[in-house]
């Protein structure tokens, strides 16, 4: 028995080259990751946003997307395929729950996922890690948190995003009224995630948000905000509401936003790495 064991041990020397190969691959991967992080910090955007495998949508889902979501129509073929992949991943990962008797349809799921993935489309990390459940009410709902009726809220403790379907639908369908409930609530989730995470998308968001806040302390910018009343008053409730409203204006009215406040627009664009569909 001893002999056989010894012999078989010796036979393992043929594995050595594989061992070196594994170590070499590890070193390569380390340098690649280091390069990826360096690139993201230097150029303010991820080195790449996608791997090569794509998830597919069903025919019905793809049809809803192309008929009802105007942003999708503005994308290149390559970006369309990435967008469909992201929506499929998002729908598979989140649990959709209808409230007050509402049945969550395929159409609702596709459109909610579309708004979420639109806002995060410039990012590599597009999945909203803090959201597990998406609760959909037919209309405004009573929120016990502050004893008032709400159109939407992000509840980090319950890992839930809550939406009134009526208001969500108006938000994405009317594309130029600078109101978009879905964008608003998903921005809250994205910003809170950025505060707690260290991935490059999150650090970029935090850095650009600081740049935006710095702008707001400039007298010239403050006077212009006063005078133009461009952003609706609710934006000035607190930092989080400001970011959420900024995202709504950015998505819905990029040209007007850019012409009034080009520097804040520029920071918002970098914050989201939003470089497609004419933005
Ligand atoms: Zn809000």
XYZ file of N, CA and C and ligand atoms in Angstrom:
838
model
N 0.829 -1.210 0.000
C 0.000 0.000 0.000
C 0.869 1.269 0.000
N 1.873 1.285 0.903
C 2.770 2.443 0.967
C 3.357 2.792 -0.396
N 3.871 1.767 -1.019
C 4.534 1.962 -2.309
C 3.616 2.647 -3.321
N 2.415 2.115 -3.314
C 1.477 2.652 -4.316
C 1.209 4.140 -4.060
N 0.993 4.458 -2.758
C 0.733 5.866 -2.413
C 1.889 6.770 -2.844
N 3.121 6.300 -2.482
C 4.295 7.106 -2.843
C 4.370 7.326 -4.344
N 4.123 6.229 -5.035
C 4.212 6.319 -6.495
C 3.197 7.330 -7.042
N 1.961 7.201 -6.500
C 0.943 8.084 -7.079
C 1.254 9.544 -6.740
N 1.869 9.784 -5.540
C 2.280 11.154 -5.208
C 3.237 11.704 -6.255
N 4.236 10.895 -6.576
C 5.218 11.330 -7.566
C 4.550 11.677 -8.889
N 3.517 10.899 -9.169
C 2.842 11.121 -10.444
C 2.195 12.506 -10.550
N 1.987 13.146 -9.397
C 1.327 14.448 -9.441
C 2.226 15.561 -9.964
N 3.514 15.285 -10.152
C 4.378 16.362 -10.646
C 3.884 16.910 -11.980
N 3.186 16.091 -12.714
C 2.690 16.586 -14.010
C 1.704 17.742 -13.829
N 1.191 17.890 -12.596
C 0.239 18.981 -12.341
C 0.921 20.347 -12.206
N 2.248 20.339 -11.955
C 2.940 21.597 -11.669
C 2.665 22.720 -12.674
N 2.758 22.452 -13.972
C 2.502 23.545 -14.924
C 1.115 24.176 -14.730
N 0.132 23.333 -14.370
C -1.210 23.879 -14.147
C -1.204 24.813 -12.945
N -0.448 24.395 -11.908
C -0.309 25.240 -10.720
C 0.248 26.602 -11.085
N 1.329 26.611 -11.879
C 1.913 27.884 -12.295
C 0.902 28.698 -13.097
N 0.171 27.997 -13.955
C -0.815 28.689 -14.800
C -1.879 29.365 -13.939
N -2.313 28.658 -12.880
C -3.357 29.227 -12.012
C -2.830 30.464 -11.293
N -1.599 30.371 -10.780
C -0.993 31.517 -10.103
C -0.855 32.687 -11.080
N -0.392 32.382 -12.309
C -0.212 33.403 -13.337
C -1.545 34.081 -13.663
N -2.611 33.247 -13.788
C -3.934 33.797 -14.079
C -4.393 34.714 -12.945
N -4.093 34.306 -11.712
C -4.447 35.120 -10.549
C -3.780 36.483 -10.601
N -2.475 36.473 -10.962
C -1.733 37.738 -11.053
C -2.317 38.621 -12.163
N -2.598 37.992 -13.310
C -3.197 38.732 -14.434
C -4.507 39.379 -14.011
N -5.353 38.599 -13.324
C -6.656 39.088 -12.898
C -6.492 40.276 -11.947
N -5.500 40.147 -11.041
C -5.236 41.230 -10.091
C -4.893 42.526 -10.838
N -3.992 42.409 -11.829
C -3.598 43.599 -12.576
C -4.752 44.154 -13.397
N -5.553 43.260 -13.937
C -6.706 43.695 -14.710
C -7.667 44.502 -13.837
N -7.947 43.974 -12.615
C -8.845 44.678 -11.693
C -8.257 46.042 -11.314
N -6.942 46.049 -11.047
C -6.280 47.306 -10.680
C -6.410 48.308 -11.825
N -6.212 47.817 -13.070
C -6.338 48.685 -14.238
C -7.772 49.191 -14.378
N -8.741 48.313 -14.162
C -10.155 48.687 -14.279
C -10.496 49.811 -13.293
N -10.003 49.689 -12.051
C -10.279 50.701 -11.032
C -9.563 52.012 -11.378
N -8.307 51.888 -11.837
C -7.565 53.082 -12.232
C -8.292 53.800 -13.374
N -8.752 53.049 -14.356
C -9.441 53.629 -15.517
C -10.700 54.364 -15.068
N -11.499 53.702 -14.209
C -12.761 54.288 -13.746
C -12.501 55.589 -12.992
N -11.445 55.629 -12.188
C -11.147 56.842 -11.429
C -10.606 57.952 -12.320
N -9.793 57.573 -13.311
C -9.183 58.573 -14.178
C -10.178 59.157 -15.163
N -10.976 58.295 -15.780
C -11.872 58.765 -16.844
C -13.321 58.938 -16.419
N -13.593 58.741 -15.111
C -14.940 58.983 -14.626
C -16.011 58.087 -15.230
N -15.635 56.937 -15.690
C -16.630 55.990 -16.207
C -16.042 54.587 -16.155
N -16.928 53.571 -16.117
C -16.393 52.206 -16.060
C -15.666 51.830 -17.341
N -14.646 50.985 -17.229
C -13.881 50.516 -18.392
C -14.803 49.759 -19.349
N -15.646 48.906 -18.802
C -16.666 48.232 -19.608
C -17.875 48.025 -18.718
N -19.040 47.898 -19.328
C -20.259 47.782 -18.541
C -20.854 46.386 -18.636
N -20.349 45.582 -19.570
C -21.022 44.309 -19.832
C -20.082 43.148 -20.043
N -20.506 41.995 -19.604
C -19.829 40.766 -19.985
C -20.485 40.278 -21.271
N -20.116 39.089 -21.740
C -20.561 38.707 -23.076
C -21.879 37.931 -23.122
N -22.321 37.466 -21.964
C -23.536 36.648 -21.983
C -24.768 37.527 -21.779
N -25.754 37.348 -22.616
C -26.960 38.152 -22.523
C -28.184 37.312 -22.201
N -28.998 37.820 -21.261
C -30.288 37.200 -20.995
C -31.297 37.737 -22.007
N -32.301 36.910 -22.320
C -33.263 37.352 -23.341
C -34.638 37.623 -22.741
N -35.378 38.518 -23.402
C -36.763 38.779 -23.023
C -37.681 37.888 -23.845
N -38.877 37.619 -23.326
C -39.868 36.897 -24.140
C -40.364 37.847 -25.231
N -41.058 37.273 -26.239
C -41.559 38.111 -27.340
C -42.508 39.189 -26.837
N -43.413 38.788 -25.921
C -44.376 39.750 -25.377
C -43.655 40.881 -24.658
N -42.672 40.518 -23.837
C -41.933 41.536 -23.081
C -41.199 42.498 -24.019
N -40.552 41.929 -25.041
C -39.806 42.764 -25.982
C -40.746 43.717 -26.723
N -41.960 43.232 -27.001
C -42.933 44.046 -27.724
C -43.393 45.228 -26.866
N -43.668 44.955 -25.590
C -44.073 46.027 -24.670
C -42.984 47.098 -24.631
N -41.753 46.638 -24.523
C -40.616 47.563 -24.445
C -40.529 48.444 -25.688
N -40.588 47.819 -26.866
C -40.373 48.618 -28.076
C -41.585 49.485 -28.414
N -42.776 49.077 -27.978
C -43.954 49.901 -28.271
C -44.136 51.037 -27.280
N -43.748 50.801 -26.022
C -44.166 51.753 -24.994
C -43.054 52.548 -24.335
N -41.806 52.200 -24.598
C -40.746 52.894 -23.877
C -39.880 53.688 -24.844
N -40.079 55.023 -24.860
C -39.478 55.827 -25.926
C -37.943 55.869 -25.860
N -37.372 55.811 -24.662
C -35.911 55.827 -24.518
C -35.269 54.683 -25.308
N -35.920 53.523 -25.252
C -35.384 52.325 -25.899
C -35.208 52.526 -27.406
N -36.177 53.249 -27.992
C -36.137 53.465 -29.448
C -34.936 54.309 -29.865
N -34.407 55.086 -28.935
C -33.291 55.978 -29.267
C -31.933 55.292 -29.169
N -31.901 54.059 -28.691
C -30.624 53.368 -28.479
C -30.126 52.675 -29.740
N -28.806 52.502 -29.816
C -28.206 51.730 -30.912
C -28.547 50.251 -30.716
N -28.324 49.438 -31.739
C -28.650 48.007 -31.641
C -27.909 47.334 -30.485
N -26.626 47.687 -30.363
C -25.805 47.097 -29.297
C -26.369 47.464 -27.922
N -26.716 48.727 -27.763
C -27.279 49.172 -26.485
C -28.666 48.590 -26.245
N -29.441 48.413 -27.305
C -30.764 47.791 -27.149
C -30.626 46.394 -26.557
N -29.637 45.647 -27.073
C -29.440 44.275 -26.593
C -29.015 44.274 -25.123
N -28.130 45.214 -24.762
C -27.713 45.337 -23.356
C -28.909 45.707 -22.477
N -29.732 46.600 -22.988
C -30.887 47.063 -22.218
C -31.863 45.915 -21.959
N -32.130 45.115 -23.002
C -33.035 43.962 -22.839
C -32.474 42.987 -21.818
N -31.166 42.749 -21.879
C -30.500 41.864 -20.927
C -30.710 42.365 -19.497
N -30.501 43.652 -19.296
C -30.597 44.208 -17.947
C -32.015 44.127 -17.406
N -32.993 44.385 -18.278
C -34.384 44.292 -17.846
C -34.725 42.856 -17.437
N -34.240 41.901 -18.227
C -34.500 40.496 -17.912
C -33.895 40.125 -16.557
N -32.672 40.576 -16.309
C -32.019 40.295 -15.022
C -32.807 40.938 -13.881
N -33.167 42.201 -14.084
C -33.898 42.943 -13.048
C -35.216 42.233 -12.710
N -35.966 41.827 -13.727
C -37.260 41.186 -13.483
C -37.100 39.846 -12.780
N -36.002 39.147 -13.099
C -35.792 37.843 -12.474
C -35.397 37.995 -11.001
N -34.740 39.101 -10.669
C -34.200 39.250 -9.311
C -35.161 39.873 -8.313
N -36.047 40.752 -8.784
C -36.910 41.477 -7.850
C -38.253 40.768 -7.712
N -38.810 40.877 -6.498
C -40.139 40.305 -6.284
C -41.168 41.418 -6.395
N -42.072 41.272 -7.354
C -43.117 42.276 -7.549
C -44.360 41.844 -6.777
N -44.906 42.770 -5.983
C -46.075 42.438 -5.182
C -47.152 43.494 -5.403
N -48.359 43.049 -5.796
C -49.472 43.978 -5.972
C -50.155 44.228 -4.634
N -50.595 45.464 -4.398
C -51.269 45.825 -3.154
C -52.693 46.298 -3.443
N -53.537 46.216 -2.421
C -54.940 46.637 -2.525
C -55.619 46.010 -3.737
N -55.389 44.716 -3.917
C -56.074 43.979 -4.965
C -55.487 44.143 -6.353
N -54.434 44.940 -6.489
C -53.850 45.136 -7.822
C -53.069 43.899 -8.268
N -53.307 43.476 -9.499
C -52.545 42.365 -10.051
C -51.397 42.932 -10.879
N -50.166 42.557 -10.527
C -49.017 43.077 -11.262
C -48.904 42.334 -12.593
N -49.101 43.070 -13.684
C -49.067 42.442 -15.003
C -47.642 42.432 -15.563
N -47.473 41.672 -16.641
C -46.187 41.623 -17.346
C -45.789 43.026 -17.811
N -46.780 43.768 -18.260
C -46.537 45.128 -18.755
C -45.980 46.019 -17.644
N -46.583 45.934 -16.455
C -46.098 46.735 -15.324
C -44.653 46.372 -14.998
N -44.382 45.067 -14.950
C -43.020 44.626 -14.623
C -42.018 45.149 -15.635
N -42.341 45.002 -16.920
C -41.405 45.450 -17.962
C -41.151 46.947 -17.835
N -42.216 47.717 -17.590
C -42.047 49.167 -17.573
C -41.326 49.656 -16.312
N -41.593 49.018 -15.189
C -40.869 49.387 -13.962
C -39.379 49.046 -14.121
N -39.116 47.839 -14.638
C -37.721 47.430 -14.871
C -37.046 48.381 -15.866
N -37.797 48.828 -16.878
C -37.232 49.718 -17.893
C -36.787 51.047 -17.291
N -37.631 51.616 -16.436
C -37.281 52.899 -15.817
C -36.054 52.723 -14.924
N -36.039 51.634 -14.144
C -34.896 51.369 -13.261
C -33.611 51.237 -14.072
N -33.678 50.450 -15.140
C -32.474 50.170 -15.930
C -32.069 51.351 -16.807
N -33.022 52.219 -17.114
C -32.688 53.441 -17.846
C -31.807 54.327 -16.967
N -32.226 54.548 -15.732
C -31.464 55.414 -14.828
C -30.070 54.853 -14.557
N -29.962 53.535 -14.504
C -28.653 52.934 -14.175
C -27.901 52.463 -15.417
N -28.363 52.893 -16.608
C -27.800 52.321 -17.843
C -26.326 52.654 -18.058
N -25.865 53.775 -17.528
C -24.459 54.138 -17.704
C -23.538 53.419 -16.734
N -24.118 52.720 -15.786
C -23.333 52.066 -14.750
C -23.042 50.623 -15.094
N -21.993 50.102 -14.465
C -21.734 48.673 -14.582
C -22.642 47.946 -13.585
N -22.734 48.525 -12.391
C -23.601 47.978 -11.344
C -25.000 48.579 -11.503
N -25.877 47.819 -12.163
C -27.187 48.396 -12.534
C -28.345 47.838 -11.718
N -28.051 46.973 -10.727
C -29.123 46.124 -10.178
C -29.844 46.606 -8.928
N -29.453 47.710 -8.352
C -30.110 48.228 -7.147
C -30.125 47.175 -6.036
N -28.942 46.951 -5.467
C -28.771 45.938 -4.428
C -29.635 46.136 -3.184
N -30.075 47.353 -2.922
C -30.858 47.581 -1.701
C -32.342 47.257 -1.893
N -32.740 46.981 -3.140
C -34.160 46.700 -3.391
C -34.371 45.209 -3.614
N -35.289 44.640 -2.828
C -35.644 43.234 -3.023
C -37.083 43.129 -3.531
N -37.953 43.954 -2.940
C -39.377 43.906 -3.272
C -39.808 45.188 -3.960
N -40.698 45.033 -4.922
C -41.319 46.217 -5.511
C -42.817 46.107 -5.282
N -43.335 46.997 -4.435
C -44.748 46.954 -4.089
C -45.498 47.953 -4.968
N -46.561 47.468 -5.596
C -47.299 48.346 -6.504
C -48.732 48.531 -6.023
N -49.092 49.776 -5.729
C -50.456 50.146 -5.366
C -51.142 50.713 -6.605
N -52.475 50.594 -6.672
C -53.153 51.159 -7.847
C -53.031 52.679 -7.902
N -53.020 53.326 -6.743
C -53.061 54.792 -6.694
C -52.257 55.243 -5.471
N -52.384 56.496 -5.092
C -51.700 56.976 -3.878
C -52.014 56.049 -2.712
N -51.049 55.893 -1.820
C -51.246 54.960 -0.706
C -50.913 55.645 0.612
N -51.495 55.115 1.675
C -51.270 55.688 2.999
C -49.975 55.135 3.564
N -49.084 56.023 3.975
C -47.817 55.575 4.525
C -47.806 55.792 6.028
N -47.628 54.694 6.760
C -47.621 54.781 8.218
C -46.406 55.554 8.709
N -45.324 55.529 7.919
C -44.068 56.166 8.327
C -44.279 57.624 8.726
N -45.001 58.380 7.892
C -45.250 59.776 8.294
C -46.720 60.168 8.162
N -47.568 59.159 8.291
C -49.017 59.366 8.362
C -49.532 60.296 7.274
N -49.188 59.971 6.036
C -49.666 60.791 4.925
C -49.815 59.926 3.680
N -50.521 60.447 2.663
C -50.638 59.719 1.403
C -49.403 59.961 0.540
N -48.889 58.885 -0.045
C -47.682 58.971 -0.858
C -47.935 58.440 -2.264
N -47.123 58.942 -3.205
C -47.161 58.383 -4.559
C -46.070 57.345 -4.720
N -45.061 57.455 -3.883
C -43.970 56.486 -3.952
C -43.060 56.648 -2.768
N -42.358 55.598 -2.427
C -41.323 55.736 -1.403
C -40.332 54.592 -1.509
N -39.131 54.871 -1.019
C -38.123 53.824 -0.941
C -37.922 53.535 0.536
N -38.129 52.283 0.914
C -38.027 51.877 2.309
C -36.833 50.948 2.478
N -35.679 51.516 2.884
C -34.456 50.693 2.956
C -34.552 49.569 3.984
N -35.257 49.790 5.080
C -35.385 48.737 6.088
C -36.133 47.535 5.562
N -37.221 47.808 4.846
C -38.008 46.715 4.267
C -37.446 46.273 2.922
N -36.328 46.862 2.509
C -35.724 46.592 1.199
C -36.763 46.663 0.094
N -37.618 47.690 0.187
C -38.744 47.773 -0.748
C -38.848 49.136 -1.419
N -39.188 49.099 -2.691
C -39.554 50.305 -3.412
C -41.068 50.252 -3.593
N -41.757 51.321 -3.206
C -43.217 51.315 -3.243
C -43.689 52.360 -4.257
N -44.614 51.970 -5.135
C -45.061 52.870 -6.197
C -46.572 52.884 -6.337
N -47.130 54.053 -6.621
C -48.513 54.121 -7.076
C -48.473 53.941 -8.596
N -49.144 52.925 -9.106
C -49.049 52.632 -10.538
C -49.529 53.803 -11.388
N -50.619 54.434 -10.938
C -51.177 55.556 -11.697
C -50.115 56.654 -11.879
N -49.424 56.974 -10.811
C -48.425 58.042 -10.888
C -47.155 57.596 -11.594
N -46.807 56.317 -11.419
C -45.642 55.796 -12.122
C -45.861 55.895 -13.632
N -47.068 55.492 -14.048
C -47.380 55.464 -15.482
C -47.368 56.871 -16.082
N -47.972 57.821 -15.362
C -47.933 59.213 -15.829
C -46.487 59.700 -15.920
N -45.696 59.273 -14.956
C -44.296 59.695 -14.889
C -43.516 59.339 -16.133
N -43.624 58.111 -16.606
C -42.796 57.742 -17.759
C -43.473 58.077 -19.075
N -44.826 58.154 -19.084
C -45.528 58.378 -20.355
C -45.454 59.833 -20.807
N -45.632 60.742 -19.842
C -45.478 62.165 -20.189
C -43.999 62.469 -20.027
N -43.301 62.588 -21.170
C -41.838 62.580 -21.081
C -41.216 63.957 -20.904
N -42.023 65.029 -20.859
C -41.370 66.342 -20.809
C -41.920 67.258 -19.724
N -42.587 66.674 -18.699
C -43.125 67.554 -17.652
C -42.202 67.597 -16.438
N -41.000 67.004 -16.581
C -39.985 66.995 -15.524
C -40.459 66.284 -14.274
N -41.451 65.444 -14.411
C -41.893 64.618 -13.293
C -41.838 63.165 -13.707
N -41.146 62.389 -12.907
C -41.026 60.977 -13.222
C -40.834 60.223 -11.906
N -41.955 59.694 -11.405
C -41.955 59.060 -10.094
C -40.939 57.919 -9.994
N -40.899 57.072 -11.040
C -39.977 55.937 -11.025
C -38.533 56.394 -10.900
N -38.142 57.346 -11.747
C -36.773 57.875 -11.706
C -36.471 58.432 -10.314
N -37.429 59.175 -9.770
C -37.257 59.785 -8.452
C -36.955 58.732 -7.380
N -37.787 57.718 -7.302
C -37.616 56.714 -6.230
C -36.379 55.849 -6.460
N -36.116 55.454 -7.695
C -34.923 54.644 -7.962
C -33.649 55.448 -7.680
N -33.716 56.765 -7.888
C -32.554 57.593 -7.562
C -32.272 57.558 -6.064
N -33.331 57.586 -5.250
C -33.135 57.479 -3.799
C -32.393 56.185 -3.452
N -32.834 55.078 -4.049
C -32.210 53.781 -3.755
C -30.749 53.765 -4.205
N -30.495 54.351 -5.384
C -29.125 54.358 -5.931
C -28.208 55.205 -5.056
N -28.718 56.338 -4.586
C -27.876 57.228 -3.783
C -27.559 56.617 -2.420
N -28.544 55.966 -1.819
C -28.276 55.343 -0.524
C -27.270 54.195 -0.680
N -27.425 53.442 -1.747
C -26.471 52.348 -2.010
C -25.057 52.925 -2.161
N -24.941 54.045 -2.859
C -23.625 54.661 -3.080
C -22.979 55.072 -1.763
N -23.819 55.514 -0.819
C -23.291 55.928 0.488
C -22.689 54.747 1.238
N -23.230 53.547 0.975
C -22.801 52.373 1.737
C -21.803 51.499 0.999
N -21.542 51.776 -0.280
C -20.715 50.864 -1.076
C -19.428 51.532 -1.532
N -18.526 50.699 -2.055
C -17.252 51.225 -2.514
C -16.936 50.853 -3.957
N -17.911 50.325 -4.674
C -17.633 50.024 -6.081
C -17.433 51.338 -6.830
N -16.851 51.259 -8.035
C -16.465 52.494 -8.723
C -17.683 53.341 -9.121
N -18.812 52.697 -9.434
C -20.013 53.471 -9.764
C -20.452 54.300 -8.564
N -20.345 53.695 -7.383
C -20.767 54.388 -6.162
C -19.823 55.535 -5.815
N -18.502 55.289 -5.921
C -17.595 56.399 -5.584
C -17.734 57.533 -6.577
N -17.985 57.198 -7.864
C -18.178 58.263 -8.853
C -19.424 59.085 -8.501
N -20.494 58.390 -8.121
C -21.723 59.098 -7.753
C -21.465 60.054 -6.586
N -20.788 59.551 -5.544
C -20.537 60.379 -4.366
C -19.679 61.600 -4.726
N -18.629 61.370 -5.537
C -17.730 62.464 -5.897
C -18.473 63.530 -6.703
N -19.256 63.101 -7.676
C -19.978 64.069 -8.511
C -21.057 64.790 -7.717
N -21.661 64.076 -6.775
C -22.686 64.736 -5.955
C -22.049 65.836 -5.106
N -20.850 65.570 -4.595
C -20.130 66.614 -3.849
C -19.873 67.825 -4.744
N -19.498 67.578 -6.004
C -19.292 68.687 -6.944
C -20.565 69.501 -7.125
N -21.699 68.800 -7.183
C -22.977 69.499 -7.349
C -23.268 70.359 -6.118
N -23.060 69.782 -4.936
C -23.315 70.547 -3.711
C -22.404 71.779 -3.633
N -21.158 71.602 -4.092
C -20.232 72.743 -4.103
C -20.776 73.868 -4.978
N -21.308 73.488 -6.156
C -21.909 74.482 -7.062
C -22.993 75.272 -6.346
N -23.796 74.546 -5.554
C -24.932 75.192 -4.896
C -24.513 76.228 -3.857
N -23.262 76.142 -3.409
C -22.822 77.130 -2.426
C -22.351 78.415 -3.102
N -22.191 78.398 -4.422
C -21.760 79.615 -5.123
C -22.914 80.614 -5.233
N -22.642 81.850 -4.845
C -23.679 82.880 -4.830
C -24.356 83.017 -6.194
N -23.521 83.010 -7.225
C -24.029 83.189 -8.592
C -25.052 82.093 -8.952
N -24.723 80.855 -8.598
C -25.629 79.740 -8.889
C -26.911 79.859 -8.054
N -26.736 80.227 -6.789
C -27.903 80.355 -5.899
C -28.866 81.421 -6.409
N -28.289 82.552 -6.849
C -29.135 83.635 -7.368
C -29.896 83.186 -8.610
N -29.209 82.417 -9.444
C -29.854 81.938 -10.672
C -30.983 80.948 -10.356
N -30.751 80.093 -9.348
C -31.801 79.156 -8.931
C -33.032 79.922 -8.453
N -32.794 80.938 -7.645
C -33.843 81.821 -7.139
C -34.634 82.432 -8.283
N -33.868 83.068 -9.193
C -34.462 83.867 -10.257
C -35.252 83.003 -11.245
N -34.653 81.905 -11.680
C -35.312 81.094 -12.701
C -36.404 80.207 -12.116
N -36.292 79.862 -10.823
C -37.221 78.897 -10.210
C -37.327 77.648 -11.081
N -36.189 77.268 -11.707
C -36.205 76.166 -12.666
C -36.588 74.839 -12.009
N -35.924 74.506 -10.920
C -36.257 73.256 -10.227
C -37.428 73.488 -9.285
N -38.354 72.531 -9.255
C -39.502 72.753 -8.379
C -39.056 72.761 -6.915
N -39.836 73.492 -6.113
C -39.466 73.767 -4.728
C -39.110 72.545 -3.896
N -39.786 71.456 -4.181
C -39.588 70.239 -3.405
C -38.121 69.801 -3.402
N -37.391 70.156 -4.465
C -35.980 69.776 -4.573
C -35.172 70.264 -3.373
N -35.608 71.370 -2.774
C -34.792 71.972 -1.725
C -35.162 71.495 -0.329
N -35.918 70.391 -0.260
C -36.282 69.788 1.029
C -35.034 69.314 1.773
N -34.206 68.532 1.082
C -32.918 68.081 1.637
C -32.046 67.555 0.495
N -30.842 67.124 0.822
C -29.893 66.664 -0.202
C -30.430 65.518 -1.057
N -31.134 64.591 -0.411
C -31.628 63.423 -1.144
C -32.729 63.802 -2.123
N -33.635 64.671 -1.646
C -34.702 65.103 -2.553
C -34.109 65.921 -3.705
N -33.071 66.690 -3.394
C -32.453 67.478 -4.462
C -31.907 66.566 -5.555
N -31.198 65.522 -5.145
C -30.637 64.589 -6.133
C -31.732 63.884 -6.921
N -32.797 63.482 -6.231
C -33.884 62.757 -6.908
C -34.588 63.656 -7.932
N -34.829 64.906 -7.557
C -35.484 65.835 -8.486
C -34.541 66.171 -9.651
N -33.260 66.334 -9.324
C -32.258 66.588 -10.369
C -32.289 65.471 -11.425
N -32.385 64.228 -10.968
C -32.433 63.090 -11.894
C -33.685 63.152 -12.772
N -34.811 63.548 -12.191
C -36.043 63.684 -12.981
C -35.867 64.725 -14.085
N -35.305 65.880 -13.730
C -35.098 66.937 -14.719
C -34.094 66.507 -15.780
N -33.067 65.799 -15.332
C -32.044 65.351 -16.274
C -32.642 64.400 -17.316
N -33.432 63.443 -16.834
C -34.026 62.455 -17.737
C -35.076 63.098 -18.641
N -35.911 63.962 -18.079
C -37.074 64.440 -18.826
C -36.806 65.696 -19.657
N -35.847 66.502 -19.210
C -35.689 67.789 -19.895
C -34.219 68.175 -20.051
N -33.416 67.282 -20.652
C -31.972 67.502 -20.673
C -31.559 68.826 -21.333
N -32.218 69.201 -22.432
C -31.786 70.402 -23.167
C -31.983 71.660 -22.337
N -33.183 71.760 -21.736
C -33.510 72.929 -20.928
C -32.583 73.003 -19.706
N -32.396 71.850 -19.057
C -31.509 71.743 -17.896
C -30.118 72.242 -18.270
N -29.606 71.726 -19.380
C -28.248 72.062 -19.810
C -28.108 73.555 -20.103
N -29.142 74.140 -20.720
C -29.022 75.550 -21.077
C -29.091 76.453 -19.840
N -29.856 76.064 -18.825
C -29.925 76.885 -17.608
C -28.717 76.697 -16.706
N -28.363 75.434 -16.472
C -27.292 75.124 -15.510
C -26.298 74.126 -16.107
N -25.481 74.585 -17.075
C -24.606 73.649 -17.800
C -23.655 72.870 -16.888
N -23.140 73.505 -15.833
C -22.168 72.795 -14.997
C -22.830 71.723 -14.137
N -23.993 72.053 -13.582
C -24.708 71.051 -12.781
C -25.151 69.901 -13.689
N -25.561 70.241 -14.910
C -25.930 69.208 -15.883
C -24.743 68.283 -16.143
N -23.594 68.885 -16.350
C -22.386 68.124 -16.644
C -22.044 67.152 -15.503
N -22.153 67.639 -14.273
C -21.868 66.771 -13.116
C -22.900 65.645 -13.017
N -24.164 65.969 -13.286
C -25.215 64.945 -13.221
C -24.979 63.879 -14.284
N -24.571 64.328 -15.479
C -24.299 63.390 -16.560
C -23.147 62.451 -16.190
N -22.107 63.012 -15.579
C -20.975 62.190 -15.154
C -21.375 61.258 -14.022
N -22.180 61.778 -13.102
C -22.642 60.996 -11.954
C -23.334 59.708 -12.418
N -24.131 59.840 -13.490
C -24.865 58.678 -14.018
C -24.121 57.996 -15.168
N -23.018 58.607 -15.603
C -22.311 58.153 -16.822
C -23.296 57.970 -17.977
N -24.138 58.972 -18.166
C -25.234 58.870 -19.137
C -24.808 59.454 -20.485
N -24.381 58.591 -21.400
C -23.820 59.066 -22.667
C -24.443 58.363 -23.865
N -25.757 58.390 -23.938
C -26.413 57.748 -25.083
C -27.758 58.439 -25.309
N -28.422 58.051 -26.375
C -29.768 58.549 -26.688
C -29.831 60.070 -26.722
N -28.727 60.715 -27.095
C -28.753 62.155 -27.297
C -28.540 62.995 -26.050
N -28.212 62.388 -24.933
C -27.962 63.164 -23.720
C -26.546 63.738 -23.740
Zn -38.202 61.722 -2.626
